[in-house]
Amino acid sequence: MVSTFHGIETAKRSLNTQTAALNTTGHNISNANTAGYSRQVVSMKASDSMEAYGLNRSVVRGQMGTGVEFTAIERVRQTFLDDQYRNESSSQGGWDIRYDTLNKLETIMNEPSDTGIRKVMDNFWDAWSDLSQDPQDVTNRKIVKETTLALTDAMNQASKQLDALSSDLTTNVTLKTSEMNSLLQSVADLNGNIYKLEQLGDNPNDLRDQRDYAVDKLSKLANVQVTQLDNGYQVTVAGQIAVAGTEVTAITAAGLEAAYQGGTLTGGEVYGMILSRDKYVADYKTQMDQLANTLANGNIEITLPAGTVLPEGTVLNSGVNNAAVTYSNANNNRTLTADLKVTVQGINGLHQLGYTLSGTTPEKGGAFFTSKDGAAITAGNITLNKDIQDDPNKIASSLRVDGTGTANEKVTVGNNALALSMASLKNVKFGFNTTQAQSTTVDDFFSAIVGQLGVQTQEAERQSQNAQLLTEQVDLNRQSVSGVSLDEEMSNMIKFQHAYSAASRFMTTFDQLLDKLINGTGRVGL
């Protein structure tokens, strides 16, 4: 049988439910600009009707409704869109780092410009051309020395910057590892707190948002996979289970390196850092080392003019089958009677065929380029021979001597044959590939480096922009579901406010009825 106060209880339930809805709307509005927040809704249902079947069941027809109640406050979220967002975020993180690294490489190469390596290379060839016009002029010799030092310094600096960039990327991997571990610990802690509240029958929506936001940030650093378990999220990072409930397995830089090598680290900023270091930076450092070493020692074919007098004991590959021939007074072949095409080992090999202006007797030219540490020549250690730095007269420019007999020979001071040959090397193909004598010119090789870098940077920029657009598109889709719309919340506020007001009016009306019943009956005639 329906209670006398049934209407008041119905109104009370309505007031409680509309109050919860208004409070939730206010919570949504307050967090409209909170990163990672998902809008929340109150789930309402009609409360159970009066009287189940029983012996003392009322004879009143139908069931009397008891109003409304809310069963839960739930957040609006789609796991599918979360997974999509994290995949695209990982891709964007990787491409952003790759594009950033290639931009830095372009800054290091500094091409095209009036201050880059190409410019100092042009100055180097021009200096030899000027020397060929007056090989005795000490000013021209000093210019050759200084332009050579400028060239080697530019290579040294580029190599140093490449090493620094590689080191920075390695350091950043370690820093990102610390950031990842912090986020993983946050996820584990939130797993524990969420589980406790769920066991009490609550919906810890705000804690779930914080957990998802932590995973979102984690996805920017590396590719992640999330699995919902009974005790919370299981988070897999680069193929390794990093979080299972409240248990955390720390990520290490060495582990990420191994994951990259094993192919399980496939996205995120850390992936971009390791790939950029091992692919881009390492490749350009190798090419710069190859440029420096080939310039000094790469095989080149040159033609020595007739009348050239080779230093005693010189061994060259020439003649039939490019066989090794020793040129000496004993063999009576030091003075070339005809032009001779030979293969020499780079600028160093050519320089050692000529004579310097130092000393009273002919002095064979030494190695033009050396390394600072005595190791194989690279872009990082190449330098001008210390003897030439101290005395520019040790620059070989002549291919002839006057007089007969070793003791009576004197350098033909005005001869410029070697200086001309040096200047012509700008257009001579060097053996960059050790399997063949000729490959390409030094200028063309460096142009290829710059061109490759430009294409890679352009592609990385395109991929980065595409990844950003895709990430933003998925995020927009996710926000359309989970985001807070102030217009919608204001409409809900008005709706719930009117419902609350109507429920209040209903309670007031029923209160007046009861007042009449209680205080107005049995008082006839009074």
Coordinates of C-alpha atoms in Angstrom, one line a residue:
M1 CA 0.0 0.0 0.0
V2 CA 1.3 3.4 -0.9
S3 CA 2.6 5.4 2.1
T4 CA 1.1 8.8 3.0
F5 CA 4.5 10.4 2.6
H6 CA 5.2 8.6 -0.7
G7 CA 5.1 11.9 -2.7
I8 CA 7.7 13.6 -0.4
E9 CA 10.0 10.6 -0.9
T10 CA 9.6 10.8 -4.6
A11 CA 10.4 14.5 -4.6
K12 CA 13.4 13.9 -2.4
R13 CA 14.8 11.4 -4.8
S14 CA 14.3 13.8 -7.7
L15 CA 16.0 16.6 -5.8
N16 CA 19.0 14.3 -4.9
T17 CA 19.4 13.2 -8.5
Q18 CA 19.1 16.6 -10.1
T19 CA 21.6 17.9 -7.5
A20 CA 24.1 15.2 -8.5
A21 CA 23.5 16.1 -12.2
L22 CA 24.1 19.8 -11.5
N23 CA 27.2 19.1 -9.5
T24 CA 28.5 16.9 -12.3
T25 CA 27.8 19.6 -14.8
G26 CA 29.7 22.1 -12.7
H27 CA 32.6 19.7 -12.5
N28 CA 32.7 19.4 -16.3
I29 CA 32.6 23.1 -16.7
S30 CA 35.4 23.6 -14.2
N31 CA 37.6 21.2 -16.1
A32 CA 36.8 22.3 -19.6
N33 CA 40.4 23.3 -20.1
T34 CA 42.0 20.5 -18.1
A35 CA 44.4 18.3 -20.2
G36 CA 43.3 14.7 -20.3
Y37 CA 39.9 15.3 -18.7
S38 CA 36.9 13.4 -20.0
R39 CA 33.4 14.8 -19.5
Q40 CA 31.2 12.9 -17.0
V41 CA 27.5 12.1 -17.1
V42 CA 25.1 11.0 -14.5
S43 CA 23.3 7.8 -15.3
M44 CA 19.7 8.1 -14.2
K45 CA 16.9 5.5 -14.0
A46 CA 13.4 5.2 -12.7
S47 CA 13.6 3.9 -9.1
D48 CA 11.9 0.6 -8.3
S49 CA 8.1 0.7 -8.3
M50 CA 6.1 0.1 -5.2
E51 CA 5.1 -3.4 -4.1
A52 CA 6.4 -6.6 -5.4
Y53 CA 4.1 -9.6 -5.7
G54 CA 3.1 -10.9 -2.3
L55 CA 0.3 -12.0 0.0
N56 CA -0.4 -8.5 1.3
R57 CA -0.2 -6.9 -2.1
S58 CA -2.4 -3.8 -2.5
V59 CA -5.4 -4.1 -4.7
V60 CA -4.5 -0.8 -6.4
R61 CA -4.3 -1.3 -10.1
G62 CA -0.8 -0.9 -11.6
Q63 CA 2.4 -0.1 -9.8
M64 CA 3.1 3.2 -8.2
G65 CA 6.3 4.8 -9.4
T66 CA 8.8 6.0 -6.8
G67 CA 10.6 8.7 -8.8
V68 CA 14.2 8.7 -10.1
E69 CA 17.6 7.8 -8.9
F70 CA 21.2 7.9 -10.3
T71 CA 23.1 4.7 -10.5
A72 CA 26.6 6.0 -11.4
I73 CA 28.6 9.0 -12.5
E74 CA 30.5 7.8 -15.6
R75 CA 33.1 9.3 -17.8
V76 CA 32.5 9.3 -21.6
R77 CA 35.5 7.6 -23.2
Q78 CA 36.2 5.3 -26.2
T79 CA 39.2 2.9 -25.9
F80 CA 39.4 2.5 -29.6
L81 CA 40.1 6.2 -30.1
D82 CA 42.6 6.2 -27.3
D83 CA 44.5 3.4 -29.0
Q84 CA 44.4 5.3 -32.3
Y85 CA 45.7 8.5 -30.7
R86 CA 48.6 6.7 -29.0
N87 CA 49.7 5.0 -32.2
E88 CA 49.6 8.3 -34.1
S89 CA 51.3 10.1 -31.2
S90 CA 54.2 7.6 -31.3
S91 CA 54.6 8.1 -35.0
Q92 CA 54.6 11.9 -34.6
G93 CA 57.1 11.7 -31.8
G94 CA 59.5 9.7 -34.0
W95 CA 59.2 12.0 -37.0
D96 CA 59.5 15.2 -35.0
I97 CA 62.8 14.1 -33.6
R98 CA 64.1 13.0 -37.0
Y99 CA 63.1 16.3 -38.6
D100 CA 64.7 18.2 -35.7
T101 CA 67.9 16.2 -36.1
L102 CA 68.1 16.7 -39.8
N103 CA 67.5 20.4 -39.3
K104 CA 70.5 20.5 -37.0
L105 CA 72.6 18.6 -39.6
E106 CA 71.7 21.2 -42.2
T107 CA 72.9 23.9 -39.8
I108 CA 76.2 22.0 -39.3
M109 CA 76.7 21.6 -43.1
N110 CA 75.6 25.2 -43.5
E111 CA 75.0 24.9 -47.3
P112 CA 74.5 26.7 -49.5
S113 CA 76.2 29.7 -47.9
D114 CA 79.2 31.9 -48.2
T115 CA 80.8 30.5 -45.0
G116 CA 80.4 26.7 -45.5
I117 CA 82.8 24.0 -46.4
R118 CA 82.1 24.4 -50.2
K119 CA 83.3 28.0 -49.9
V120 CA 86.6 27.1 -48.2
M121 CA 87.1 24.3 -50.7
D122 CA 86.7 26.8 -53.6
N123 CA 89.2 29.1 -51.8
F124 CA 91.6 26.1 -51.5
W125 CA 91.5 25.3 -55.3
D126 CA 91.8 29.1 -56.1
A127 CA 94.8 29.4 -53.9
W128 CA 96.6 26.7 -55.8
S129 CA 95.7 28.4 -59.1
D130 CA 97.1 31.7 -57.9
L131 CA 100.3 29.9 -56.7
S132 CA 100.7 28.4 -60.2
Q133 CA 101.0 31.9 -61.7
D134 CA 103.9 32.8 -59.5
P135 CA 105.2 29.7 -57.6
Q136 CA 108.1 31.7 -56.0
D137 CA 105.8 34.3 -54.4
V138 CA 105.8 33.8 -50.6
T139 CA 102.4 35.6 -50.3
N140 CA 100.8 33.0 -52.6
R141 CA 102.4 30.2 -50.5
K142 CA 101.0 31.7 -47.3
I143 CA 97.6 31.9 -48.9
V144 CA 97.8 28.2 -49.8
K145 CA 98.7 27.5 -46.2
E146 CA 95.9 29.6 -44.7
T147 CA 93.2 28.4 -47.0
T148 CA 94.3 24.8 -46.3
L149 CA 94.1 25.4 -42.6
A150 CA 90.7 27.0 -43.1
L151 CA 89.5 23.9 -45.0
T152 CA 90.8 21.4 -42.4
D153 CA 89.4 23.6 -39.5
A154 CA 86.0 23.6 -41.2
M155 CA 86.1 19.8 -41.5
N156 CA 87.3 19.5 -37.9
Q157 CA 84.5 21.7 -36.7
A158 CA 81.9 19.8 -38.7
S159 CA 83.1 16.5 -37.3
K160 CA 83.2 17.9 -33.7
Q161 CA 79.6 19.2 -34.1
L162 CA 78.5 15.8 -35.5
D163 CA 80.1 14.1 -32.5
A164 CA 78.4 16.5 -30.1
L165 CA 75.0 15.9 -31.8
S166 CA 75.5 12.2 -31.5
S167 CA 76.4 12.6 -27.8
D168 CA 73.4 14.8 -27.2
L169 CA 71.0 12.3 -28.7
T170 CA 72.5 9.5 -26.5
T171 CA 72.1 11.7 -23.4
N172 CA 68.5 12.6 -24.4
V173 CA 67.7 8.9 -24.6
T174 CA 68.8 8.5 -21.0
L175 CA 66.8 11.6 -19.9
K176 CA 63.7 10.3 -21.7
T177 CA 64.2 7.0 -20.0
S178 CA 63.9 8.7 -16.6
E179 CA 60.8 10.5 -17.8
M180 CA 59.2 7.2 -19.0
N181 CA 59.9 5.5 -15.6
S182 CA 58.3 8.4 -13.8
L183 CA 55.2 8.1 -15.9
L184 CA 55.1 4.3 -15.5
Q185 CA 55.3 4.7 -11.8
S186 CA 52.4 7.1 -11.9
V187 CA 50.4 4.6 -13.9
A188 CA 51.2 1.9 -11.3
D189 CA 50.2 4.1 -8.4
L190 CA 47.0 5.1 -10.1
N191 CA 46.2 1.4 -10.8
G192 CA 46.4 0.7 -7.1
N193 CA 44.3 3.7 -6.0
I194 CA 41.7 3.0 -8.7
Y195 CA 41.4 -0.7 -7.8
K196 CA 40.8 0.2 -4.1
L197 CA 38.0 2.6 -5.0
E198 CA 36.4 0.2 -7.5
Q199 CA 36.3 -2.4 -4.7
L200 CA 34.2 0.0 -2.7
G201 CA 31.8 0.4 -5.7
D202 CA 32.9 3.8 -6.7
N203 CA 33.8 5.1 -10.2
P204 CA 37.1 6.9 -9.8
N205 CA 36.7 8.8 -13.1
D206 CA 39.2 11.6 -12.4
L207 CA 41.9 9.1 -11.4
R208 CA 41.2 7.1 -14.6
D209 CA 41.6 10.3 -16.6
Q210 CA 45.0 10.9 -14.9
R211 CA 46.1 7.4 -15.8
D212 CA 45.1 7.7 -19.4
Y213 CA 46.8 11.1 -19.7
A214 CA 50.0 9.5 -18.3
V215 CA 49.8 6.8 -20.9
D216 CA 49.1 9.4 -23.6
K217 CA 52.3 11.2 -22.7
L218 CA 54.2 7.9 -22.6
S219 CA 53.0 7.1 -26.1
K220 CA 54.8 10.3 -27.4
L221 CA 58.1 8.8 -26.0
A222 CA 57.8 5.2 -27.3
N223 CA 55.3 2.9 -28.8
V224 CA 53.0 1.5 -26.1
Q225 CA 50.2 -1.0 -25.8
V226 CA 47.6 -1.0 -23.0
T227 CA 45.7 -4.0 -21.8
Q228 CA 42.9 -3.7 -19.2
L229 CA 43.3 -6.3 -16.4
D230 CA 41.3 -6.8 -13.3
N231 CA 43.8 -4.9 -11.2
G232 CA 44.4 -2.1 -13.6
Y233 CA 46.3 -1.3 -16.8
Q234 CA 49.1 -3.5 -18.1
V235 CA 51.4 -1.3 -20.1
T236 CA 53.8 -2.7 -22.7
V237 CA 56.6 -0.4 -23.8
A238 CA 58.6 -1.4 -26.9
G239 CA 57.6 -5.0 -26.5
Q240 CA 58.5 -5.1 -22.8
I241 CA 55.8 -5.3 -20.0
A242 CA 56.6 -2.2 -17.9
V243 CA 53.5 -2.0 -15.7
A244 CA 51.2 -4.8 -14.5
G245 CA 48.9 -3.6 -11.8
T246 CA 51.0 -1.9 -9.2
E247 CA 54.3 -3.7 -10.3
V248 CA 56.7 -1.6 -12.3
T249 CA 59.6 -2.9 -14.4
A250 CA 62.0 0.0 -14.9
I251 CA 63.0 0.9 -18.4
T252 CA 66.7 1.4 -19.1
A253 CA 68.5 3.1 -21.9
A254 CA 70.3 -0.2 -22.7
G255 CA 67.0 -1.9 -22.9
L256 CA 65.6 0.6 -25.3
E257 CA 68.8 0.3 -27.4
A258 CA 68.3 -3.5 -27.5
A259 CA 64.6 -3.0 -28.4
Y260 CA 65.5 -0.8 -31.3
Q261 CA 68.0 -3.3 -32.6
G262 CA 65.5 -6.1 -32.1
G263 CA 62.8 -4.2 -34.0
T264 CA 60.3 -3.8 -31.1
L265 CA 61.0 -0.1 -30.5
T266 CA 59.2 1.3 -33.5
G267 CA 57.9 4.7 -32.6
G268 CA 58.1 7.7 -30.2
E269 CA 60.8 10.3 -29.5
V270 CA 63.3 7.7 -28.1
Y271 CA 63.0 5.7 -31.4
G272 CA 63.6 8.9 -33.4
M273 CA 66.7 9.8 -31.3
I274 CA 68.3 6.4 -31.7
L275 CA 67.5 6.2 -35.4
S276 CA 68.7 9.7 -36.0
R277 CA 72.0 9.0 -34.2
D278 CA 72.7 5.6 -35.8
K279 CA 71.4 6.4 -39.3
Y280 CA 71.6 10.1 -40.0
V281 CA 74.4 11.4 -37.8
A282 CA 76.6 8.3 -38.2
D283 CA 76.1 8.3 -41.9
Y284 CA 77.1 11.9 -42.4
K285 CA 80.1 11.6 -40.1
T286 CA 81.2 8.6 -42.2
Q287 CA 80.8 10.5 -45.4
M288 CA 82.7 13.5 -44.0
D289 CA 85.5 11.2 -42.9
Q290 CA 85.5 9.6 -46.4
L291 CA 85.7 13.1 -47.9
A292 CA 88.7 14.1 -45.8
N293 CA 90.6 10.8 -46.3
T294 CA 89.9 10.6 -50.0
L295 CA 91.0 14.2 -50.5
A296 CA 94.3 13.3 -48.9
N297 CA 94.9 9.8 -50.1
G298 CA 92.2 8.7 -52.6
N299 CA 93.3 7.3 -55.9
I300 CA 93.5 9.8 -58.7
E301 CA 94.7 9.6 -62.3
I302 CA 96.9 12.5 -63.5
T303 CA 99.1 13.1 -66.4
L304 CA 102.6 14.2 -65.7
P305 CA 104.0 16.4 -68.5
A306 CA 107.1 15.5 -70.5
G307 CA 110.2 16.9 -68.9
T308 CA 109.1 16.0 -65.4
V309 CA 111.9 14.9 -63.2
L310 CA 110.6 12.5 -60.5
P311 CA 112.3 12.3 -57.1
E312 CA 114.8 9.5 -56.8
G313 CA 113.2 6.1 -56.0
T314 CA 109.7 7.2 -56.8
V315 CA 107.3 4.2 -57.4
L316 CA 104.3 4.8 -59.5
N317 CA 101.6 2.7 -61.1
S318 CA 101.8 3.4 -64.8
G319 CA 102.4 1.8 -68.2
V320 CA 101.1 -1.6 -69.2
N321 CA 98.5 -3.1 -66.9
N322 CA 99.1 -0.1 -64.5
A323 CA 102.2 -1.9 -63.2
A324 CA 104.4 -0.5 -60.5
V325 CA 107.5 1.2 -61.9
T326 CA 110.5 2.6 -59.9
Y327 CA 111.9 5.8 -61.3
S328 CA 115.6 6.3 -60.5
N329 CA 118.9 7.4 -61.9
A330 CA 119.9 3.7 -62.0
N331 CA 117.0 3.0 -64.3
N332 CA 117.7 6.1 -66.3
N333 CA 114.0 7.0 -66.3
R334 CA 113.6 9.8 -63.8
T335 CA 113.1 12.4 -66.5
L336 CA 110.0 11.7 -68.5
T337 CA 110.4 11.9 -72.2
A338 CA 106.6 12.0 -72.9
D339 CA 103.4 12.7 -71.0
L340 CA 102.7 9.9 -68.5
K341 CA 99.4 9.0 -67.1
V342 CA 99.8 7.6 -63.5
T343 CA 97.7 6.8 -60.5
V344 CA 98.7 8.5 -57.2
Q345 CA 97.2 8.6 -53.8
G346 CA 95.4 11.9 -53.5
I347 CA 96.9 15.3 -52.8
N348 CA 99.4 13.7 -50.6
G349 CA 100.6 11.4 -53.3
L350 CA 100.8 14.2 -55.9
H351 CA 102.5 16.6 -53.5
Q352 CA 105.3 14.0 -52.9
L353 CA 106.1 14.0 -56.7
G354 CA 107.3 17.6 -56.6
Y355 CA 110.0 19.7 -55.1
T356 CA 109.9 22.3 -52.4
L357 CA 111.7 25.6 -52.4
S358 CA 113.3 24.8 -49.0
G359 CA 117.0 24.1 -48.8
T360 CA 119.9 24.3 -51.3
T361 CA 119.4 20.9 -52.8
P362 CA 116.2 19.5 -54.2
E363 CA 113.9 18.4 -51.4
K364 CA 111.0 16.1 -52.2
G365 CA 107.6 17.3 -51.0
G366 CA 106.2 15.5 -48.0
A367 CA 102.6 14.5 -47.2
F368 CA 100.5 17.6 -47.6
F369 CA 97.8 16.5 -45.2
T370 CA 98.4 14.7 -41.9
S371 CA 96.3 13.7 -38.9
K372 CA 96.6 15.4 -35.6
D373 CA 96.8 12.1 -33.7
G374 CA 98.8 9.9 -36.1
A375 CA 95.8 7.8 -36.9
A376 CA 94.1 7.4 -40.2
I377 CA 92.9 10.7 -41.6
T378 CA 89.3 11.7 -40.8
A379 CA 87.4 14.9 -40.9
G380 CA 88.0 15.2 -37.2
N381 CA 91.8 15.0 -37.2
I382 CA 92.9 16.2 -40.7
T383 CA 95.3 19.1 -40.7
L384 CA 98.0 20.6 -42.8
N385 CA 101.5 19.1 -42.4
K386 CA 103.2 20.8 -39.4
D387 CA 106.3 21.3 -41.5
I388 CA 104.4 23.3 -44.0
Q389 CA 102.6 25.3 -41.3
D390 CA 106.0 26.3 -40.0
D391 CA 107.5 27.0 -43.4
P392 CA 105.3 27.6 -46.5
N393 CA 108.4 27.1 -48.7
K394 CA 107.9 23.4 -48.0
I395 CA 104.9 23.5 -50.3
A396 CA 106.0 21.6 -53.5
S397 CA 105.2 23.4 -56.7
S398 CA 107.9 22.3 -59.2
L399 CA 108.2 19.1 -61.1
R400 CA 111.6 19.8 -62.6
V401 CA 115.2 20.2 -61.5
D402 CA 118.2 21.6 -63.3
G403 CA 121.6 20.0 -63.6
T404 CA 122.8 16.4 -63.9
G405 CA 123.6 14.0 -61.2
T406 CA 122.0 14.1 -57.8
A407 CA 124.7 16.2 -56.2
N408 CA 124.5 18.9 -58.8
E409 CA 120.7 19.2 -59.1
K410 CA 118.8 22.3 -58.2
V411 CA 115.1 22.9 -58.2
T412 CA 113.7 24.7 -61.2
V413 CA 112.3 27.5 -59.1
G414 CA 110.0 29.0 -61.8
N415 CA 108.4 25.7 -62.7
N416 CA 104.7 25.6 -61.9
A417 CA 103.7 22.1 -63.2
L418 CA 102.8 20.7 -59.8
A419 CA 100.9 23.8 -58.7
L420 CA 98.9 23.5 -62.0
S421 CA 98.2 19.9 -61.4
M422 CA 97.0 20.7 -57.9
A423 CA 94.7 23.4 -59.1
S424 CA 93.3 21.0 -61.8
L425 CA 92.3 18.4 -59.1
K426 CA 89.1 20.4 -58.6
N427 CA 87.8 18.7 -61.8
V428 CA 89.5 15.4 -61.3
K429 CA 87.7 12.3 -60.1
F430 CA 88.9 10.8 -56.9
G431 CA 88.6 7.2 -55.9
F432 CA 86.0 7.5 -53.1
N433 CA 85.2 3.8 -53.7
T434 CA 88.3 1.7 -52.9
T435 CA 87.2 -0.9 -55.5
Q436 CA 87.7 1.6 -58.3
A437 CA 90.3 4.1 -59.3
Q438 CA 87.8 6.9 -60.2
S439 CA 84.5 7.7 -58.6
T440 CA 83.7 11.4 -58.6
T441 CA 85.2 14.8 -58.0
V442 CA 85.5 16.2 -54.5
D443 CA 83.1 19.0 -55.2
D444 CA 80.5 16.6 -56.6
F445 CA 80.9 14.2 -53.6
F446 CA 80.2 17.0 -51.2
S447 CA 77.3 18.2 -53.3
A448 CA 75.9 14.7 -53.1
I449 CA 76.1 14.9 -49.3
V450 CA 74.3 18.2 -49.2
G451 CA 71.7 17.1 -51.7
Q452 CA 71.0 13.9 -49.8
L453 CA 70.6 15.9 -46.6
G454 CA 68.2 18.2 -48.3
V455 CA 66.0 15.4 -49.6
Q456 CA 66.0 13.6 -46.3
T457 CA 65.0 16.8 -44.4
Q458 CA 62.2 17.6 -46.8
E459 CA 60.8 14.0 -46.5
A460 CA 61.1 14.2 -42.7
E461 CA 59.3 17.5 -42.6
R462 CA 56.5 16.1 -44.8
Q463 CA 56.2 13.0 -42.6
S464 CA 56.2 15.1 -39.5
Q465 CA 53.5 17.4 -40.7
N466 CA 51.4 14.4 -41.9
A467 CA 51.8 12.7 -38.5
Q468 CA 50.8 15.9 -36.7
L469 CA 47.7 16.2 -38.8
L470 CA 46.7 12.6 -38.2
T471 CA 47.3 13.0 -34.5
E472 CA 45.3 16.1 -34.4
Q473 CA 42.5 14.5 -36.4
V474 CA 42.3 11.5 -34.0
D475 CA 42.4 13.9 -31.0
L476 CA 39.6 15.9 -32.5
N477 CA 37.5 12.7 -32.9
R478 CA 38.3 11.8 -29.3
Q479 CA 37.5 15.3 -28.1
S480 CA 34.2 15.1 -29.9
V481 CA 33.3 12.2 -27.7
S482 CA 35.1 12.9 -24.5
G483 CA 35.7 16.7 -24.5
V484 CA 33.7 19.2 -22.6
S485 CA 31.4 21.4 -24.7
L486 CA 30.5 24.5 -22.7
D487 CA 27.4 25.1 -24.8
E488 CA 26.2 21.6 -24.1
E489 CA 27.0 21.9 -20.4
M490 CA 25.1 25.2 -20.2
S491 CA 22.1 23.5 -21.8
N492 CA 22.3 20.7 -19.4
M493 CA 22.6 23.1 -16.5
I494 CA 19.3 24.8 -17.5
K495 CA 17.7 21.4 -18.0
F496 CA 18.7 20.1 -14.6
Q497 CA 17.9 23.4 -12.9
H498 CA 14.4 23.3 -14.3
A499 CA 14.0 19.7 -13.2
Y500 CA 15.2 20.6 -9.7
S501 CA 12.8 23.6 -9.5
A502 CA 9.9 21.4 -10.6
A503 CA 10.8 18.7 -8.0
S504 CA 11.0 21.5 -5.4
R505 CA 7.5 22.7 -6.4
F506 CA 6.2 19.2 -6.3
M507 CA 7.5 18.8 -2.8
T508 CA 6.0 22.1 -1.7
T509 CA 2.6 21.1 -3.2
F510 CA 2.6 17.8 -1.4
D511 CA 3.7 19.4 1.8
Q512 CA 0.6 21.7 1.6
L513 CA -1.6 18.7 1.0
L514 CA -0.2 16.9 4.1
D515 CA -0.5 20.1 6.1
K516 CA -4.2 20.3 5.2
L517 CA -4.7 16.6 6.0
I518 CA -2.9 16.7 9.3
N519 CA -3.9 20.1 10.6
G520 CA -7.2 20.7 8.9
T521 CA -9.1 17.5 9.6
G522 CA -11.3 16.8 12.7
R523 CA -11.7 20.5 13.2
V524 CA -15.2 21.1 11.6
G525 CA -17.0 24.0 13.1
L526 CA -13.9 25.4 14.8

